[in-house]
mmCIF file of C-alpha atoms in Angstrom:
data_model
loop_
_atom_site.group_PDB
_atom_site.id
_atom_site.type_symbol
_atom_site.label_atom_id
_atom_site.label_comp_id
_atom_site.label_asym_id
_atom_site.label_seq_id
_atom_site.Cartn_x
_atom_site.Cartn_y
_atom_site.Cartn_z
ATOM 1 C CA MET A 1 -0.027 0.118 0.124
ATOM 2 C CA ALA A 2 1.446 3.102 -1.055
ATOM 3 C CA PRO A 3 2.100 5.735 1.440
ATOM 4 C CA LYS A 4 -0.172 8.924 1.711
ATOM 5 C CA ALA A 5 1.357 11.724 0.213
ATOM 6 C CA ALA A 6 2.036 14.754 2.730
ATOM 7 C CA THR A 7 -0.293 17.566 2.306
ATOM 8 C CA GLY A 8 0.719 21.062 3.071
ATOM 9 C CA ARG A 9 -0.813 22.834 6.314
ATOM 10 C CA THR A 10 -3.726 25.126 5.534
ATOM 11 C CA SER A 11 -4.776 27.712 7.393
ATOM 12 C CA ARG A 12 -8.319 28.214 8.697
ATOM 13 C CA ASN A 13 -8.566 31.728 7.246
ATOM 14 C CA PRO A 14 -6.921 31.730 4.099
ATOM 15 C CA ASP A 15 -5.894 34.966 2.503
ATOM 16 C CA LEU A 16 -7.354 36.376 -0.658
ATOM 17 C CA ILE A 17 -4.548 38.598 -0.933
ATOM 18 C CA ARG A 18 -1.570 39.381 1.166
ATOM 19 C CA GLY A 19 -2.847 40.763 4.580
ATOM 20 C CA VAL A 20 -6.463 39.980 3.606
ATOM 21 C CA GLY A 21 -8.302 37.161 5.249
ATOM 22 C CA LYS A 22 -11.272 35.084 3.562
ATOM 23 C CA PHE A 23 -12.950 35.336 6.901
ATOM 24 C CA SER A 24 -13.811 38.361 9.182
ATOM 25 C CA ARG A 25 -12.554 38.694 12.787
ATOM 26 C CA SER A 26 -16.144 37.991 14.281
ATOM 27 C CA LYS A 27 -16.529 34.774 11.925
ATOM 28 C CA MET A 28 -13.220 33.181 12.920
ATOM 29 C CA TYR A 29 -14.327 33.932 16.698
ATOM 30 C CA HIS A 30 -17.046 31.793 16.247
ATOM 31 C CA LYS A 31 -15.038 29.213 13.771
ATOM 32 C CA ARG A 32 -12.386 28.882 16.372
ATOM 33 C CA GLY A 33 -14.902 28.193 19.109
ATOM 34 C CA LEU A 34 -13.729 30.994 21.172
ATOM 35 C CA TRP A 35 -16.908 31.757 22.593
ATOM 36 C CA ALA A 36 -17.716 28.195 23.799
ATOM 37 C CA ILE A 37 -14.236 28.462 25.884
ATOM 38 C CA LYS A 38 -15.284 31.902 27.165
ATOM 39 C CA ALA A 39 -19.137 30.673 28.013
ATOM 40 C CA LYS A 40 -17.194 27.609 30.021
ATOM 41 C CA ASN A 41 -14.832 29.924 32.130
ATOM 42 C CA GLY A 42 -17.711 32.364 33.433
ATOM 43 C CA GLY A 43 -17.248 34.948 30.266
ATOM 44 C CA VAL A 44 -13.372 35.325 30.762
ATOM 45 C CA PHE A 45 -10.898 33.790 28.814
ATOM 46 C CA PRO A 46 -8.895 31.474 31.202
ATOM 47 C CA LYS A 47 -5.395 32.264 32.481
ATOM 48 C CA HIS A 48 -2.559 29.843 32.739
ATOM 49 C CA ASP A 49 0.654 30.116 35.012
ATOM 50 C CA PRO A 50 3.877 30.928 33.354
ATOM 51 C CA LYS A 51 6.266 28.031 32.975
ATOM 52 C CA PRO A 52 8.915 27.749 35.226
ATOM 53 C CA ALA A 53 11.947 28.884 33.399
ATOM 54 C CA ALA A 54 14.272 26.139 32.107
ATOM 55 C CA ALA A 55 17.466 25.474 34.319
ATOM 56 C CA GLU A 56 20.548 27.018 32.478
ATOM 57 C CA THR A 57 22.643 24.838 31.119
ATOM 58 C CA PRO A 58 26.647 25.242 31.730
ATOM 59 C CA ALA A 59 28.409 27.127 29.055
ATOM 60 C CA LYS A 60 30.553 25.113 26.820
ATOM 61 C CA PRO A 61 34.465 25.818 27.103
ATOM 62 C CA PRO A 62 35.394 27.589 24.068
ATOM 63 C CA LYS A 63 37.253 25.439 21.301
ATOM 64 C CA PHE A 64 39.972 27.858 20.909
ATOM 65 C CA TYR A 65 42.094 29.570 23.376
ATOM 66 C CA PRO A 66 42.517 33.439 23.264
ATOM 67 C CA ALA A 67 45.123 35.001 21.549
ATOM 68 C CA ASP A 68 46.391 36.842 24.807
ATOM 69 C CA ASP A 69 46.801 35.239 27.983
ATOM 70 C CA VAL A 70 43.924 36.270 30.614
ATOM 71 C CA LYS A 71 45.794 36.314 34.244
ATOM 72 C CA LYS A 72 43.326 34.687 36.566
ATOM 73 C CA PRO A 73 43.848 35.684 40.184
ATOM 74 C CA LEU A 74 45.330 32.778 42.685
ATOM 75 C CA VAL A 75 43.532 31.940 45.530
ATOM 76 C CA ASN A 76 45.568 32.404 48.746
ATOM 77 C CA LYS A 77 44.558 29.413 51.124
ATOM 78 C CA ARG A 78 47.428 29.890 53.241
ATOM 79 C CA LYS A 79 46.861 30.690 56.964
ATOM 80 C CA LEU A 80 49.202 33.218 58.565
ATOM 81 C CA LYS A 81 51.108 31.604 61.406
ATOM 82 C CA PRO A 82 52.913 33.451 63.993
ATOM 83 C CA THR A 83 56.737 33.665 63.472
ATOM 84 C CA LYS A 84 58.859 31.277 65.715
ATOM 85 C CA LEU A 85 61.203 32.741 67.733
ATOM 86 C CA ARG A 86 64.785 31.128 68.005
ATOM 87 C CA ALA A 87 65.192 29.152 71.266
ATOM 88 C CA SER A 88 68.566 31.335 71.576
ATOM 89 C CA ILE A 89 66.761 34.368 71.932
ATOM 90 C CA THR A 90 64.808 35.383 75.009
ATOM 91 C CA PRO A 91 64.287 38.768 76.492
ATOM 92 C CA GLY A 92 67.260 40.318 77.471
ATOM 93 C CA THR A 93 69.730 38.502 75.277
ATOM 94 C CA VAL A 94 72.413 40.554 73.765
ATOM 95 C CA LEU A 95 72.071 40.396 69.944
ATOM 96 C CA ILE A 96 74.836 41.392 67.111
ATOM 97 C CA LEU A 97 73.105 42.986 64.181
ATOM 98 C CA LEU A 98 74.352 41.500 60.633
ATOM 99 C CA ALA A 99 73.101 44.321 58.351
ATOM 100 C CA GLY A 100 71.486 47.472 58.159
ATOM 101 C CA ARG A 101 72.954 51.134 59.132
ATOM 102 C CA PHE A 102 73.828 49.718 62.484
ATOM 103 C CA MET A 103 75.721 46.455 61.325
ATOM 104 C CA GLY A 104 78.445 45.076 63.654
ATOM 105 C CA LYS A 105 76.607 46.885 67.219
ATOM 106 C CA ARG A 106 75.409 45.359 69.847
ATOM 107 C CA VAL A 107 71.883 45.383 70.798
ATOM 108 C CA VAL A 108 69.320 44.138 73.751
ATOM 109 C CA PHE A 109 66.666 42.276 72.837
ATOM 110 C CA LEU A 110 63.247 43.276 74.408
ATOM 111 C CA LYS A 111 60.539 41.557 73.033
ATOM 112 C CA GLN A 112 58.982 39.975 69.791
ATOM 113 C CA LEU A 113 56.091 42.110 68.218
ATOM 114 C CA THR A 114 53.023 40.783 66.508
ATOM 115 C CA SER A 115 54.909 40.972 62.837
ATOM 116 C CA GLY A 116 57.385 38.675 64.192
ATOM 117 C CA LEU A 117 60.304 41.641 64.108
ATOM 118 C CA LEU A 118 62.352 41.708 67.396
ATOM 119 C CA LEU A 119 62.017 44.916 69.176
ATOM 120 C CA VAL A 120 65.677 45.902 70.197
ATOM 121 C CA THR A 121 67.749 48.884 71.791
ATOM 122 C CA GLY A 122 71.642 49.786 72.213
ATOM 123 C CA PRO A 123 70.688 51.616 74.672
ATOM 124 C CA PHE A 124 71.139 54.679 72.620
ATOM 125 C CA LYS A 125 73.002 56.343 75.496
ATOM 126 C CA VAL A 126 75.656 53.626 75.233
ATOM 127 C CA ASN A 127 76.398 52.995 71.524
ATOM 128 C CA GLY A 128 73.517 54.939 69.594
ATOM 129 C CA VAL A 129 71.340 52.213 68.553
ATOM 130 C CA PRO A 130 67.732 53.623 68.950
ATOM 131 C CA LEU A 131 64.422 51.600 69.453
ATOM 132 C CA ARG A 132 63.733 49.597 66.499
ATOM 133 C CA ARG A 133 62.639 46.625 64.683
ATOM 134 C CA VAL A 134 64.974 43.994 63.230
ATOM 135 C CA ASN A 135 64.338 40.544 61.374
ATOM 136 C CA GLN A 136 65.665 37.864 63.639
ATOM 137 C CA SER A 137 67.340 36.370 60.290
ATOM 138 C CA TYR A 138 70.044 39.016 60.460
ATOM 139 C CA VAL A 139 71.635 38.985 64.191
ATOM 140 C CA ILE A 140 73.686 36.651 66.255
ATOM 141 C CA ALA A 141 72.426 35.573 69.650
ATOM 142 C CA THR A 142 75.213 35.618 72.459
ATOM 143 C CA SER A 143 75.025 33.960 75.522
ATOM 144 C CA THR A 144 75.122 37.540 77.354
ATOM 145 C CA LYS A 145 71.965 38.182 79.167
ATOM 146 C CA VAL A 146 70.827 41.641 80.604
ATOM 147 C CA ASP A 147 68.163 41.822 83.388
ATOM 148 C CA VAL A 148 64.987 43.601 81.434
ATOM 149 C CA SER A 149 62.179 42.667 84.067
ATOM 150 C CA GLY A 150 62.110 46.814 85.063
ATOM 151 C CA VAL A 151 61.803 47.729 81.512
ATOM 152 C CA ASP A 152 58.272 48.737 80.491
ATOM 153 C CA VAL A 153 57.911 47.867 76.810
ATOM 154 C CA GLY A 154 53.826 47.469 76.779
ATOM 155 C CA LYS A 155 53.211 50.433 74.547
ATOM 156 C CA PHE A 156 55.292 49.510 71.728
ATOM 157 C CA ASP A 157 53.693 47.551 68.803
ATOM 158 C CA ASP A 158 54.135 47.460 65.078
ATOM 159 C CA LEU A 159 51.688 50.840 65.046
ATOM 160 C CA TYR A 160 54.365 52.885 66.875
ATOM 161 C CA PHE A 161 56.617 52.237 64.188
ATOM 162 C CA ALA A 162 54.477 53.072 61.457
ATOM 163 C CA LYS A 163 55.557 55.761 59.195
ATOM 164 C CA GLU A 164 53.100 58.694 58.361
ATOM 165 C CA ALA A 165 51.754 58.684 54.636
ATOM 166 C CA GLU A 166 53.018 62.096 52.837
ATOM 167 C CA LYS A 167 50.868 64.210 50.613
ATOM 168 C CA LYS A 168 52.025 64.727 47.335
ATOM 169 C CA LYS A 169 52.045 68.409 46.607
ATOM 170 C CA LYS A 170 51.011 69.559 43.104
ATOM 171 C CA LYS A 171 53.964 71.717 41.431
ATOM 172 C CA GLY A 172 53.127 74.781 39.718
ATOM 173 C CA GLU A 173 54.928 75.873 36.228
ATOM 174 C CA GLY A 174 57.673 77.962 37.924
ATOM 175 C CA GLU A 175 58.191 75.151 40.831
ATOM 176 C CA PHE A 176 58.623 72.410 38.019
ATOM 177 C CA PHE A 177 62.138 73.138 37.254
ATOM 178 C CA GLU A 178 63.566 74.354 40.694
ATOM 179 C CA ALA A 179 65.105 71.645 42.695
ATOM 180 C CA GLU A 180 63.146 70.651 45.625
ATOM 181 C CA LYS A 181 64.774 71.578 49.055
ATOM 182 C CA GLU A 182 64.937 67.976 51.237
ATOM 183 C CA GLU A 183 63.477 68.575 54.708
ATOM 184 C CA LYS A 184 65.037 67.025 57.586
ATOM 185 C CA LYS A 185 62.902 65.134 59.195
ATOM 186 C CA VAL A 186 62.770 65.519 63.181
ATOM 187 C CA LEU A 187 61.579 63.030 65.524
ATOM 188 C CA PRO A 188 58.834 63.820 67.428
ATOM 189 C CA ASP A 189 59.120 64.587 71.033
ATOM 190 C CA ASP A 190 57.294 61.871 72.576
ATOM 191 C CA LYS A 191 59.619 59.531 70.921
ATOM 192 C CA LYS A 192 62.605 60.956 72.395
ATOM 193 C CA ASP A 193 60.958 60.728 75.674
ATOM 194 C CA ASP A 194 60.004 56.951 75.221
ATOM 195 C CA GLN A 195 63.588 56.284 74.168
ATOM 196 C CA LYS A 196 65.090 58.277 77.502
ATOM 197 C CA THR A 197 62.909 56.363 79.687
ATOM 198 C CA VAL A 198 63.632 52.870 78.506
ATOM 199 C CA ASP A 199 67.296 53.824 78.173
ATOM 200 C CA ALA A 200 67.417 54.961 82.026
ATOM 201 C CA GLN A 201 65.445 51.878 83.172
ATOM 202 C CA LEU A 202 67.878 49.523 81.161
ATOM 203 C CA ILE A 203 71.313 51.264 82.189
ATOM 204 C CA LYS A 204 70.224 50.357 85.731
ATOM 205 C CA SER A 205 70.817 46.958 84.875
ATOM 206 C CA ILE A 206 73.800 47.283 82.514
ATOM 207 C CA GLU A 207 75.979 49.437 85.008
ATOM 208 C CA ALA A 208 75.431 46.612 87.886
ATOM 209 C CA VAL A 209 77.260 43.985 85.887
ATOM 210 C CA PRO A 210 81.023 45.082 85.155
ATOM 211 C CA ASP A 211 82.130 45.714 81.750
ATOM 212 C CA LEU A 212 79.060 45.112 80.299
ATOM 213 C CA LYS A 213 78.563 48.719 79.377
ATOM 214 C CA THR A 214 81.890 48.514 77.545
ATOM 215 C CA TYR A 215 81.106 45.156 75.875
ATOM 216 C CA LEU A 216 77.928 46.955 74.464
ATOM 217 C CA SER A 217 79.736 49.991 73.087
ATOM 218 C CA ALA A 218 82.081 48.253 71.378
ATOM 219 C CA ARG A 219 81.207 47.114 67.378
ATOM 220 C CA PHE A 220 81.857 43.214 66.500
ATOM 221 C CA SER A 221 83.931 42.612 63.349
ATOM 222 C CA LEU A 222 86.215 39.644 62.143
ATOM 223 C CA LYS A 223 89.498 40.214 61.615
ATOM 224 C CA SER A 224 92.393 38.142 59.609
ATOM 225 C CA GLY A 225 92.961 34.842 61.026
ATOM 226 C CA MET A 226 89.665 34.591 62.821
ATOM 227 C CA LYS A 227 87.272 31.793 62.350
ATOM 228 C CA PRO A 228 83.358 32.437 62.072
ATOM 229 C CA HIS A 229 82.465 28.847 62.729
ATOM 230 C CA GLU A 230 84.684 28.279 65.981
ATOM 231 C CA LEU A 231 83.734 31.621 67.388
ATOM 232 C CA VAL A 232 81.533 31.148 70.423
ATOM 233 C CA PHE A 233 79.197 34.378 71.328
#
């Protein structure tokens, strides 16, 4: 039996000419049975709830990579741990600085700050080293100890040593070519007073030990013939 030939779908209201249908709007109202649907629902066309939106399918990755590399920020999952203090460094230990402006100077360790840096001082009146922070990687711990139980260092933290942000001044046309005069930074009076207070408390303990003041004021250095790995500090 031969299959039925596919017939094209015809409209209920065929066009006589483009834009003009064979039946009027009222005729199509009855022909489509809209009057029966309206009468069945109390004279009102039924309203249907909108269909829920379909779940978005994940976008497929592109087949080709972009010409320029797009940098993505790496997720840092590391948790900050407090810096572990070396066993040889305890409050009152005399340290030898190995780098920086005061390289070779002997200083007294006071406490470890939150950032892991060491709070040290010369004292300033003995060898010129003020209250400052140093990294424990750049110091040598000696066996010499100073009694710092009477020194109050509770007010010193990392914020105490923070630098103030400088505001940039806009230069005019005349000032652009002029050389800027460097202003000498002056240490605030309150920090000078803090240094004097710590020095006064620390020098009492230093003077109680014979030759300790001379030892702190001397700079450490290596001379020819000295073997660093055989030195005992």
